[in-house]
CSV table of C-alpha atoms and ligand atoms in Angstrom, one decimal:
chain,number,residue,atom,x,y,z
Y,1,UNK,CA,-29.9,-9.3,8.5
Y,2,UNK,CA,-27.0,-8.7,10.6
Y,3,UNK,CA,-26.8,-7.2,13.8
Y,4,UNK,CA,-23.6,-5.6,14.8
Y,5,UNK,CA,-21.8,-3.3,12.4
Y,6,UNK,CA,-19.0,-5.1,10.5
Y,7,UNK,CA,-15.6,-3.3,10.6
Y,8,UNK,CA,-14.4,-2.6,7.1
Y,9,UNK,CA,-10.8,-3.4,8.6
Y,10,UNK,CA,-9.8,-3.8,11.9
Y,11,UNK,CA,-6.6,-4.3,13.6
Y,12,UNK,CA,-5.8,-8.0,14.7
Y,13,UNK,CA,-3.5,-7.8,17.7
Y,14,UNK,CA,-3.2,-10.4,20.7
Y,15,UNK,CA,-1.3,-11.0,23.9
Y,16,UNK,CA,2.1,-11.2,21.6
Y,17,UNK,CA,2.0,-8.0,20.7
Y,18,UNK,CA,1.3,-6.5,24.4
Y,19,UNK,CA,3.7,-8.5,26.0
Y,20,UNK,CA,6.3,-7.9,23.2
Y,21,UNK,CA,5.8,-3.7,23.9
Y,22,UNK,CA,5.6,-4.3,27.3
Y,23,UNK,CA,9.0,-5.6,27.4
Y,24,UNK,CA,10.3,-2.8,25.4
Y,25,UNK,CA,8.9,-0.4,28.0
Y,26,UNK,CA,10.8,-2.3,30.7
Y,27,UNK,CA,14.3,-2.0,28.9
Y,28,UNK,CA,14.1,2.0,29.2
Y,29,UNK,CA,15.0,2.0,25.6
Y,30,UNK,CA,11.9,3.2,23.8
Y,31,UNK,CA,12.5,4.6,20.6
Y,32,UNK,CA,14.6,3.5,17.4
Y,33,UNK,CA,17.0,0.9,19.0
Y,34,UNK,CA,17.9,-3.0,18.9
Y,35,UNK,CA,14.2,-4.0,18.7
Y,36,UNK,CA,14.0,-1.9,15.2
Y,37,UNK,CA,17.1,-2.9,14.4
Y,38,UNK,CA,15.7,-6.6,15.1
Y,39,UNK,CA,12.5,-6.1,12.9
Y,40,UNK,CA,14.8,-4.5,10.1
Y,41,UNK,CA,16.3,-8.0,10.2
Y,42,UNK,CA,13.7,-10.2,10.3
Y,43,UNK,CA,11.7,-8.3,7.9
Y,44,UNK,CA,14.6,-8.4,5.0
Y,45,UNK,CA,15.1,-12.0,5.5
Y,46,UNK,CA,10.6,-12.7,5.2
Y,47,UNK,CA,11.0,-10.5,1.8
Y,48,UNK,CA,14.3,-12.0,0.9
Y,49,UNK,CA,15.8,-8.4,0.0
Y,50,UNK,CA,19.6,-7.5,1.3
Y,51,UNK,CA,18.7,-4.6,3.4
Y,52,UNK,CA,15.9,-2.7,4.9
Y,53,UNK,CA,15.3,0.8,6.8
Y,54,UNK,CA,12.2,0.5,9.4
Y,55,UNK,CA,10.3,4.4,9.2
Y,56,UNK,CA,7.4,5.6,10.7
Y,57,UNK,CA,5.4,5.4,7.6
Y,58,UNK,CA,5.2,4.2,4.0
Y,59,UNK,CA,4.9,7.9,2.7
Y,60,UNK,CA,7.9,8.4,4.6
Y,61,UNK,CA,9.8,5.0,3.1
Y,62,UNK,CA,9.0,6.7,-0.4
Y,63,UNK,CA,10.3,9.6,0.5
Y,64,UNK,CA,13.4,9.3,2.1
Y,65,UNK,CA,13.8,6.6,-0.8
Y,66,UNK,CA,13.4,9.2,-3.7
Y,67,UNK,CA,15.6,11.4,-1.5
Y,68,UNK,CA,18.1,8.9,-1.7
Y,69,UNK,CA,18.0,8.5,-5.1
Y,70,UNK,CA,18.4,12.0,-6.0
Y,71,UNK,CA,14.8,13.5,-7.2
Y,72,UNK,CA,15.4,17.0,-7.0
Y,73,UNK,CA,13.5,20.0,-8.6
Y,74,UNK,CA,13.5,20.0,-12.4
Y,75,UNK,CA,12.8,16.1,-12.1
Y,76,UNK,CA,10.2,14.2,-13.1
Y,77,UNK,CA,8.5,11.0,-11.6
Y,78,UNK,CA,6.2,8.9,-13.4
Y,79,UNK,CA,3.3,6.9,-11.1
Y,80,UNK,CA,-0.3,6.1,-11.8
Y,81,UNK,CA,-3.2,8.0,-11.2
Y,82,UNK,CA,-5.2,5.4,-9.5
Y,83,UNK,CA,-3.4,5.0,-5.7
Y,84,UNK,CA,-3.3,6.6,-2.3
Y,85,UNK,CA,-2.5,10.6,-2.6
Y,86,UNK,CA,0.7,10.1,-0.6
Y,87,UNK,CA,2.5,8.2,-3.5
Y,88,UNK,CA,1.8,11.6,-5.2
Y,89,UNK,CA,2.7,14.0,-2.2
Y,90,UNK,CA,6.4,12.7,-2.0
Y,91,UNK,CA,7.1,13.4,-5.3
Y,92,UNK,CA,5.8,17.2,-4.8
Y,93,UNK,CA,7.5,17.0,-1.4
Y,94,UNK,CA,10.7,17.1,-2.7
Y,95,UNK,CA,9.9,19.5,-5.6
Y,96,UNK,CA,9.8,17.2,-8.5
Y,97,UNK,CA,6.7,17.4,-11.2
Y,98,UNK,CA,4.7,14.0,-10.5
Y,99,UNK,CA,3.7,13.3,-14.5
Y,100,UNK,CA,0.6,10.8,-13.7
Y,101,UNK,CA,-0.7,8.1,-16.2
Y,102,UNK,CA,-3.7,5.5,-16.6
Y,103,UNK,CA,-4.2,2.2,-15.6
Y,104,UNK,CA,-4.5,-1.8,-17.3
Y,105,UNK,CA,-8.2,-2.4,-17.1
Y,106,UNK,CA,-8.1,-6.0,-15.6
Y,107,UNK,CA,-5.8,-5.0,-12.5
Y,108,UNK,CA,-5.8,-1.5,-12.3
Y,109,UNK,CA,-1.9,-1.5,-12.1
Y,110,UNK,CA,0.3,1.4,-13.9
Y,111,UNK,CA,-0.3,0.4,-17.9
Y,112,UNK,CA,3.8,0.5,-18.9
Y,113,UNK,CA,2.8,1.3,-22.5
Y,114,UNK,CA,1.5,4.5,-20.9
Y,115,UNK,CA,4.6,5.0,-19.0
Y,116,UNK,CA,6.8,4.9,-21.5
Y,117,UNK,CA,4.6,7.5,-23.4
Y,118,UNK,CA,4.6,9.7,-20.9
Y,119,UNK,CA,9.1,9.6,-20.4
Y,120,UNK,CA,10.5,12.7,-21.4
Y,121,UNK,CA,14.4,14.1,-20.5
Y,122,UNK,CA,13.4,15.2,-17.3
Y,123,UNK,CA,12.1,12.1,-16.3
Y,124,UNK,CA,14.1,10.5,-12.9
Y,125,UNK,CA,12.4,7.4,-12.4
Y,126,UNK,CA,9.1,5.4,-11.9
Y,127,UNK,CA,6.6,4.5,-9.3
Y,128,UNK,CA,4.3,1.6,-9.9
Y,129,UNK,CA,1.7,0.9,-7.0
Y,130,UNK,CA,0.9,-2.9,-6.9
Y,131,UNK,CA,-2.4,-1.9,-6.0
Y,132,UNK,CA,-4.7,-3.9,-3.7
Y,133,UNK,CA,-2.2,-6.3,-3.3
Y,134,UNK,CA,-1.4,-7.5,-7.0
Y,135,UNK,CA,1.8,-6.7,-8.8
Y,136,UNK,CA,2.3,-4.5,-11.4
Y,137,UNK,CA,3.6,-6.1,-14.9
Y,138,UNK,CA,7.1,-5.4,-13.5
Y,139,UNK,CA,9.2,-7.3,-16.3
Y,140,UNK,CA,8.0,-4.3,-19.4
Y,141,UNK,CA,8.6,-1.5,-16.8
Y,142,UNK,CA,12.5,-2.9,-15.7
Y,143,UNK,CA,13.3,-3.2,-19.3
Y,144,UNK,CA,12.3,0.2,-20.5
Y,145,UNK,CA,13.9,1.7,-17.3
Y,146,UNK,CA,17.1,0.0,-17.8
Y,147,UNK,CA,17.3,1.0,-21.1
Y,148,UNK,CA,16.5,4.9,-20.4
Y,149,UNK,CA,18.6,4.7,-16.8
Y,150,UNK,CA,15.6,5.4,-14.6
Y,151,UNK,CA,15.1,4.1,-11.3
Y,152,UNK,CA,11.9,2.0,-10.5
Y,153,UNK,CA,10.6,2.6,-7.0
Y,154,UNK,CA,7.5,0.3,-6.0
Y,155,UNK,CA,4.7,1.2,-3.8
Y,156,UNK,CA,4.3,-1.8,-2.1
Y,157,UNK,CA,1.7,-0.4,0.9
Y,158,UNK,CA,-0.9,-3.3,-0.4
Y,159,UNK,CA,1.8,-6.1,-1.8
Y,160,UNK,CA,2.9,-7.8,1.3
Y,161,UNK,CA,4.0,-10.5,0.6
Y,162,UNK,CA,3.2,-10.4,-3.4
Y,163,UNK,CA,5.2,-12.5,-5.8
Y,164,UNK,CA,5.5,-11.6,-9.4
Y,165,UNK,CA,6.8,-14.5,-11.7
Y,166,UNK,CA,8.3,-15.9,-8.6
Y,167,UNK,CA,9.8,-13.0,-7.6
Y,168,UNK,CA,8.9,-11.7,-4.0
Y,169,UNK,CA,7.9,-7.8,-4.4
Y,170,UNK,CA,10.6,-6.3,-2.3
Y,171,UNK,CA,13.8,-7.7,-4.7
Y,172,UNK,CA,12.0,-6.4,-8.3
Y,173,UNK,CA,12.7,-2.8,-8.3
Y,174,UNK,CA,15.8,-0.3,-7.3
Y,175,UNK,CA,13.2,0.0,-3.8
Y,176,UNK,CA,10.3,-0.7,-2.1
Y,177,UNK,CA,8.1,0.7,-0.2
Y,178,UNK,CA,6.1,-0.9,2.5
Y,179,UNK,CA,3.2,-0.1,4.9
Y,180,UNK,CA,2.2,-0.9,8.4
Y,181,UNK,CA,-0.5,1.6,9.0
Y,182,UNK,CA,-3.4,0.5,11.1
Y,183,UNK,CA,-5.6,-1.3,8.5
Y,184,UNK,CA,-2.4,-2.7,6.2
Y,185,UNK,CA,-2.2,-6.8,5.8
Y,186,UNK,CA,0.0,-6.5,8.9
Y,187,UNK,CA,0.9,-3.2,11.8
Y,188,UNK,CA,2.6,-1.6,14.2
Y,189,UNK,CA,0.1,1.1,14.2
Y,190,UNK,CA,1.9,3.9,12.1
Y,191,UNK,CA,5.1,2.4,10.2
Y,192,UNK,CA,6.6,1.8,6.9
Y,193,UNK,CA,10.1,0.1,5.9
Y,194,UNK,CA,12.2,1.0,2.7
Y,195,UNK,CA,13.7,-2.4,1.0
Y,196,UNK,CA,16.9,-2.1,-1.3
Y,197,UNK,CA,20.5,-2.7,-2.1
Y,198,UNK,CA,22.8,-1.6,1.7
Y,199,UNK,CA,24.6,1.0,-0.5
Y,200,UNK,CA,20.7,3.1,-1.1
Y,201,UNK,CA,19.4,2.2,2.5
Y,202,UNK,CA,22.4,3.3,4.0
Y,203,UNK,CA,21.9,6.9,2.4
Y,204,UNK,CA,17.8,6.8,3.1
Y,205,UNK,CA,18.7,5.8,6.7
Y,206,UNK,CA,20.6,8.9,6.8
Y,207,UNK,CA,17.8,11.1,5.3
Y,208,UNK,CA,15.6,9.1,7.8
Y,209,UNK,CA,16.8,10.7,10.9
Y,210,UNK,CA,18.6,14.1,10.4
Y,211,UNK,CA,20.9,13.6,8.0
Y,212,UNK,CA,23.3,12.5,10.4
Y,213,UNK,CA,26.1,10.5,9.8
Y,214,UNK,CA,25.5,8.6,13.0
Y,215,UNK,CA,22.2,7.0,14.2
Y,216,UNK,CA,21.1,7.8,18.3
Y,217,UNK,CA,21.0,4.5,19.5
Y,218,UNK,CA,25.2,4.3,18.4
Y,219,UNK,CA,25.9,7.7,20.2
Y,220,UNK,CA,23.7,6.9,23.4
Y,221,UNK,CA,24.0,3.5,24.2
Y,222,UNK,CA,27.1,2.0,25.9
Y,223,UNK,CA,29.1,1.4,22.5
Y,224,UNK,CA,28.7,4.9,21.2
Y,225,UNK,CA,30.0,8.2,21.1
Y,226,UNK,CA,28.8,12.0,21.2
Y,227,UNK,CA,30.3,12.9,18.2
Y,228,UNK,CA,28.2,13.1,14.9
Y,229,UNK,CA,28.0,14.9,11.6
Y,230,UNK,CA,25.4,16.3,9.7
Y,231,UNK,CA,25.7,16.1,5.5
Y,232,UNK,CA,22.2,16.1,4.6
Y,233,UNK,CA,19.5,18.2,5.3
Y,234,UNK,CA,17.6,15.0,6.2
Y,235,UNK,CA,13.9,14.1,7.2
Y,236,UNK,CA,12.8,12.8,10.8
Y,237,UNK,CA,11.1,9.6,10.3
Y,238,UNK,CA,12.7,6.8,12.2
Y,239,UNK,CA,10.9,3.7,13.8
Y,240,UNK,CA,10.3,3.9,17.4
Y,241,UNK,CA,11.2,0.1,19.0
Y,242,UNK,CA,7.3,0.2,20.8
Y,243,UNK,CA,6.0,0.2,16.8
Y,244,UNK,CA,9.0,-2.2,15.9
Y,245,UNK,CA,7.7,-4.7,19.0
Y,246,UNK,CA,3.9,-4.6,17.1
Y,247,UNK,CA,6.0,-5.4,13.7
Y,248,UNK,CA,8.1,-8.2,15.3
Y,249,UNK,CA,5.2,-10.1,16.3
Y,250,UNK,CA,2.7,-9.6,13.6
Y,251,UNK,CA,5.4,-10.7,11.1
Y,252,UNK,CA,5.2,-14.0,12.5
Y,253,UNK,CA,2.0,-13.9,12.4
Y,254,UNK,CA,1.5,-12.6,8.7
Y,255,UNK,CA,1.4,-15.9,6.8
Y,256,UNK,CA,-1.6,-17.1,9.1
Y,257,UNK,CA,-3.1,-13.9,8.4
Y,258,UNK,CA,-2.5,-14.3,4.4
Y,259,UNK,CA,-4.1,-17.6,4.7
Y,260,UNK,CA,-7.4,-16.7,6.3
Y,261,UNK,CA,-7.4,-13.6,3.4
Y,262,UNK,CA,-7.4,-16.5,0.3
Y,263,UNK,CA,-10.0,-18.4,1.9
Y,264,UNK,CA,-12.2,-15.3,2.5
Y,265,UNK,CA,-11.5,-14.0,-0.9
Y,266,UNK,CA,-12.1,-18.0,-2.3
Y,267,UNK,CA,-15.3,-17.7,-0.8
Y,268,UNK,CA,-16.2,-14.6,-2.6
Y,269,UNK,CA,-15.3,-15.4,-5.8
Y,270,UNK,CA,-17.8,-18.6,-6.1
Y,271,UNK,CA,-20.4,-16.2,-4.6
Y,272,UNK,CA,-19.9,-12.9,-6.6
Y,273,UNK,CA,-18.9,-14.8,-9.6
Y,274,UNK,CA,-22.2,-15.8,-10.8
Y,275,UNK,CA,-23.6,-12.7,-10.5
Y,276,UNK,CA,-23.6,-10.8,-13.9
Y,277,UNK,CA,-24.1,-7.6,-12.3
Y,278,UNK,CA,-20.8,-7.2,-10.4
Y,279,UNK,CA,-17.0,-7.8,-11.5
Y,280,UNK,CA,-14.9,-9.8,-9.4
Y,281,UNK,CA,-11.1,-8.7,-9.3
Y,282,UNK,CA,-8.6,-11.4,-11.2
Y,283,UNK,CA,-5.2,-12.5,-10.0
Y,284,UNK,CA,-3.5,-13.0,-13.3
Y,285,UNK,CA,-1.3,-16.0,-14.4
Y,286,UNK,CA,2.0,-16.1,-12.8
Y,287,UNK,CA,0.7,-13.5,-10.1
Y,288,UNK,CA,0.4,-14.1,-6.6
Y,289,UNK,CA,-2.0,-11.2,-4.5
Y,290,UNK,CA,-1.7,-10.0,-1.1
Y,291,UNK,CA,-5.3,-9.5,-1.4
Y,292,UNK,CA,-4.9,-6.5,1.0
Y,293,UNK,CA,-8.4,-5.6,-0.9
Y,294,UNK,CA,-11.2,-7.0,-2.4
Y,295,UNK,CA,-12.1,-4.6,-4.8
Y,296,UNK,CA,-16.0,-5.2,-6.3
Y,297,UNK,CA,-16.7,-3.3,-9.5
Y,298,UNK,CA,-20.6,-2.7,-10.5
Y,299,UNK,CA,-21.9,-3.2,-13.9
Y,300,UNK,CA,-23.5,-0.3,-13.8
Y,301,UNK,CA,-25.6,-0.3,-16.7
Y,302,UNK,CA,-27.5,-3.5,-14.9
Y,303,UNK,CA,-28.5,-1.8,-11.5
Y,304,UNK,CA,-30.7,1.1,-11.3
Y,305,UNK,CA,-28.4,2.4,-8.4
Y,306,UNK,CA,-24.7,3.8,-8.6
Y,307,UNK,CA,-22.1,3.4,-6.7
Y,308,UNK,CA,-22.3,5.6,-3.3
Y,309,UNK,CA,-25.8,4.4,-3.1
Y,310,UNK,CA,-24.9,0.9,-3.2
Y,311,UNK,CA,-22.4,1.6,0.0
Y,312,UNK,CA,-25.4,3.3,1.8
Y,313,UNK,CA,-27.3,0.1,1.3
Y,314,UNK,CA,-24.4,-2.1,2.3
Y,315,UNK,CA,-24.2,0.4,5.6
Y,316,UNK,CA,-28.0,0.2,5.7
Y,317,UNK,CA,-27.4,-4.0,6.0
Y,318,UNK,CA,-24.6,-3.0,9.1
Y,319,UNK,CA,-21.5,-3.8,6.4
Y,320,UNK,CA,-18.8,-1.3,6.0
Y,321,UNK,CA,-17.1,-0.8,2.7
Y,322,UNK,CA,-14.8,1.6,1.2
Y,323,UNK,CA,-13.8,2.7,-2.2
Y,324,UNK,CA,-9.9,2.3,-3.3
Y,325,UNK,CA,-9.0,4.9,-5.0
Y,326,UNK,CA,-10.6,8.4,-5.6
Y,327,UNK,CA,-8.1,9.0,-8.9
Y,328,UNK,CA,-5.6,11.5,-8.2
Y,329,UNK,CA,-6.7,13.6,-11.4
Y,330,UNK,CA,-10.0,14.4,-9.5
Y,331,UNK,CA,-8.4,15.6,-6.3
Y,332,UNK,CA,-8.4,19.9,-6.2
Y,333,UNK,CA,-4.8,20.6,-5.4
Y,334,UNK,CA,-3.6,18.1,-8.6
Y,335,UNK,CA,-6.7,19.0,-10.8
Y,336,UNK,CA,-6.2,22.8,-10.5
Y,337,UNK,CA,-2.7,22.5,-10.3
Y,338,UNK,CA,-1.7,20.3,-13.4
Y,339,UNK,CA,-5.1,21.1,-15.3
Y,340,UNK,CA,-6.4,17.3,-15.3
Y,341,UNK,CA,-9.9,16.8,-16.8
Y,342,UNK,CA,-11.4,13.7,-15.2
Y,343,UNK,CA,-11.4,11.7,-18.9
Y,344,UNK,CA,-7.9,12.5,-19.0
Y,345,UNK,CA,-7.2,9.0,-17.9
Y,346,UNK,CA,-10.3,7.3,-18.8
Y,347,UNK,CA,-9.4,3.9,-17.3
Y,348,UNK,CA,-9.0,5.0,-13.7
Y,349,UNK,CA,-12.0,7.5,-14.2
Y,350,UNK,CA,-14.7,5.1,-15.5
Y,351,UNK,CA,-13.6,2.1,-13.1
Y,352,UNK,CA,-13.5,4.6,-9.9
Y,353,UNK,CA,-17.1,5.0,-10.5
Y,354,UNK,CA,-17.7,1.7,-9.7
Y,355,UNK,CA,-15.7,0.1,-7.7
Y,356,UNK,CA,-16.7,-0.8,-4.0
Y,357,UNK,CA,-14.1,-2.2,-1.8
Y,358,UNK,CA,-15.5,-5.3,0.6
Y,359,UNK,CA,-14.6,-6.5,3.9
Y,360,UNK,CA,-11.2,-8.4,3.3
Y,361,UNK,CA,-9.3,-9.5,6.5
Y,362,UNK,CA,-8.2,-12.2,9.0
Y,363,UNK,CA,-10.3,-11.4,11.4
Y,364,UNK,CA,-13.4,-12.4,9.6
Y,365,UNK,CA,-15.6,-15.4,11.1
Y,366,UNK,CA,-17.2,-17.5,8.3
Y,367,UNK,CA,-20.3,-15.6,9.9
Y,368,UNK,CA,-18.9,-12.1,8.9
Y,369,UNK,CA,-18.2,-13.1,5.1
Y,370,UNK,CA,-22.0,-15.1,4.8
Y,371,UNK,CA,-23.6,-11.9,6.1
Y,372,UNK,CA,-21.3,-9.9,3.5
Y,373,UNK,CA,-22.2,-12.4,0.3
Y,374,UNK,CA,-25.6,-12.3,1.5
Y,375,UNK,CA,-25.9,-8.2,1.5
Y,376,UNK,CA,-24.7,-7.9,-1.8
Y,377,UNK,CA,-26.5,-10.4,-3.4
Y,378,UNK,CA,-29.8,-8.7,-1.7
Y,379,UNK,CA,-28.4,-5.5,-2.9
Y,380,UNK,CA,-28.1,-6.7,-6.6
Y,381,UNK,CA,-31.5,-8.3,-6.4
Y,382,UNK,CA,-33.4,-5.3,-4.9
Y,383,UNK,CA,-31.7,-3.0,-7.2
Y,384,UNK,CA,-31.2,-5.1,-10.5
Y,385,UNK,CA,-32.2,-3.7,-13.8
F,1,PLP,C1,-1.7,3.2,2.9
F,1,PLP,C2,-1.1,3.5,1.6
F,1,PLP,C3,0.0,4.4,1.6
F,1,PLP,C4,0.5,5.1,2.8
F,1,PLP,O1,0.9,4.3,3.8
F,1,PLP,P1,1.4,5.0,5.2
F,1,PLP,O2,2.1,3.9,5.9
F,1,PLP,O3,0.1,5.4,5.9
F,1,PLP,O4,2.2,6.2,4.9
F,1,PLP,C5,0.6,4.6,0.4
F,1,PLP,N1,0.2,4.1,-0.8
F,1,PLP,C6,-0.9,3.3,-0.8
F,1,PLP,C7,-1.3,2.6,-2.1
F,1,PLP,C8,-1.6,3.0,0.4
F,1,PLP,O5,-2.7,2.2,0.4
């Protein structure tokens, strides 16, 4: 058995990534400046979108994106109920109803037939979450929101890069949102970046930092002025350049890191797949994952153990896992205020109960990902009905 504790996912920074801050220390220009302004760049051109706004977070990317489109109290957003609460949160942030529905049962992406159930007047837009790293079936969800003028904003805190149909997630929707937070397929620590059309990332840059009609960097540095106005009542969420040094380095970086992830995930798909008592996740035909997770689901009915006791004995064998996502439905504050019974999206409820996320980054040794394959396999057998 192994020795050392295996980090479910680590950060994977080198002496790039120092150097690069250190040199933004040096230029006494710390925070949002030319080397955010730089990553902005090289960021939009890797995703192949026309414009890009660098935040301090994804949660703050979706918000300052539904801001600029609009959502205001009265509205209603559509998004799933399996993803990250903060998908949820922004919606309620700005005073909108957040009208959750279930999920397709191979991928656990937003079902569209259920989306377009749940459209009413009132409804704004929708959020799909390309969860774990694999796209939603975007073409279905563009179509029905085209027809009823909604606006489609992704999720995309898993799905860099994803392609769907050959399309790079980031130039699908009317926006995306993207993560760099600490254990995301690539960081800067804390960070997110909004992808769009210039005319939308123009106005969420503005609800990014004030609502001001000017940015700091324009009125401090040499070329600027003092004078600014402010029309919004915007957020403060901006991209310091020490997070934007992190980005500009691990972006270069990220294909290397996406390559190590397939041959990881490769590697467990011959092992888990002959093992009838698990479910190994599926990249569908015309699909291509960012495998940000790899998301194990039990067969339950062929273990005598459940789920949180099969992550004990996975802790008990020194390998961390996690569990992506506890629903949203289950959560007090949207249970008790919205009335959700957990079988109220049966799909999301029933899988959560068995799903087990596993080790899944480049920082794994070939050692790391034999002593994972090996402690589930000896989990199965011990445990197999
Ligand atoms: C991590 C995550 C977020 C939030 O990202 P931050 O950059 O931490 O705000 C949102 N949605 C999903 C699906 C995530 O996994």
């Amino acid at each position: 058995m192994r020795k050392t504790f295996l980090s479910f996912s680590p950060p994977f920074l080198g002496s790039e990534e120092i150097a690069e801050v250190i040199d933004t220390l040096k230029t006494d220009w710390i925070t949002t400046g030319p080397k955010t302004r730089q990553f902005e760049a090289e960021f939009a051109d890797f995703i192949g979108t026309p414009a890009a706004l660098a935040v301090s977070s994804a949660t703050d990317a979706m918000l300052v994106g539904l801001a600029a489109l609009g959502v205001q109290p009265g509205d209603e957003v559509i998004t799933t109920a399996m993803t990250f609460c903060s998908t949820v949160h922004v919606i309620e942030h700005l005073g909108a109803r957040p009208v959750l529905v279930d999920v397709e049962p191979d991928t656990l992406c937003i079902a569209p037939g259920a989306v377009e159930r749940a459209v009413t007047p009132k409804t704004r837009g929708v959020m799909p979450v390309h969860i774990y790293g694999h796209p939603c079936d975007m073409d279905p969800l563009l179509e029905m929101a085209a027809a009823r003028k909604l606006f489609v904003l992704e999720d995309a805190a898993h799905a860099l890069p994803t392609r769907y149909r050959g399309r790079m997630v980031g130039t699908i929707g009317t926006a995306t949102a993207f993560s760099f937070y600490a254990t995301k397929n690539m960081t800067t620590a804390e960070g997110g970046m909004l992808a769009g059309d210039p005319d939308l990332i123009a106005k969420a840059r503005m609800w990014s930092l004030h609502g001001m009609s000017r940015d700091a960097y324009k009125r401090y540095s040499a070329e600027g002025s003092w004078f600014y106005e402010v029309v919004l009542p915007g957020f403060k969420c901006n991209m310091t350049d020490i997070n934007a040094s992190l980005g500009l380095q691990q972006l270069k970086k990220l294909p290397q890191f996406q390559e190590r992830r397939r041959e990881v995930v490769r590697q467990y798909q011959a092992a888990f797949g002959q093992l009838p008592e698990v479910q190994v996740p599926v990249e569908l035909k015309g699909c291509e994952s960012a495998w940000h997770i790899y998301p194990l689901r039990l067969n339950l009915d062929m273990l005598t153990i459940g789920r949180n006791q099969f992550i004990e004995e996975m802790k008990a064998r020194n390998i961390g896992t996690s569990v992506h996502f506890i629903p949203i439905h289950l959560h007090p504050y949207y249970r008790d205020k919205y009335g959700y019974k957990p079988e109220e999206f049966p799909v999301a409820f029933e899988n959560y109960q068995r799903l087990v996320s596993l080790p899944l980054h480049p920082r794994l040794s070939d050692e790391d990902v034999t002593d994972v394959i090996e402690a589930v396999c000896d989990v199965v057998k011990t445990f197999r009905r």
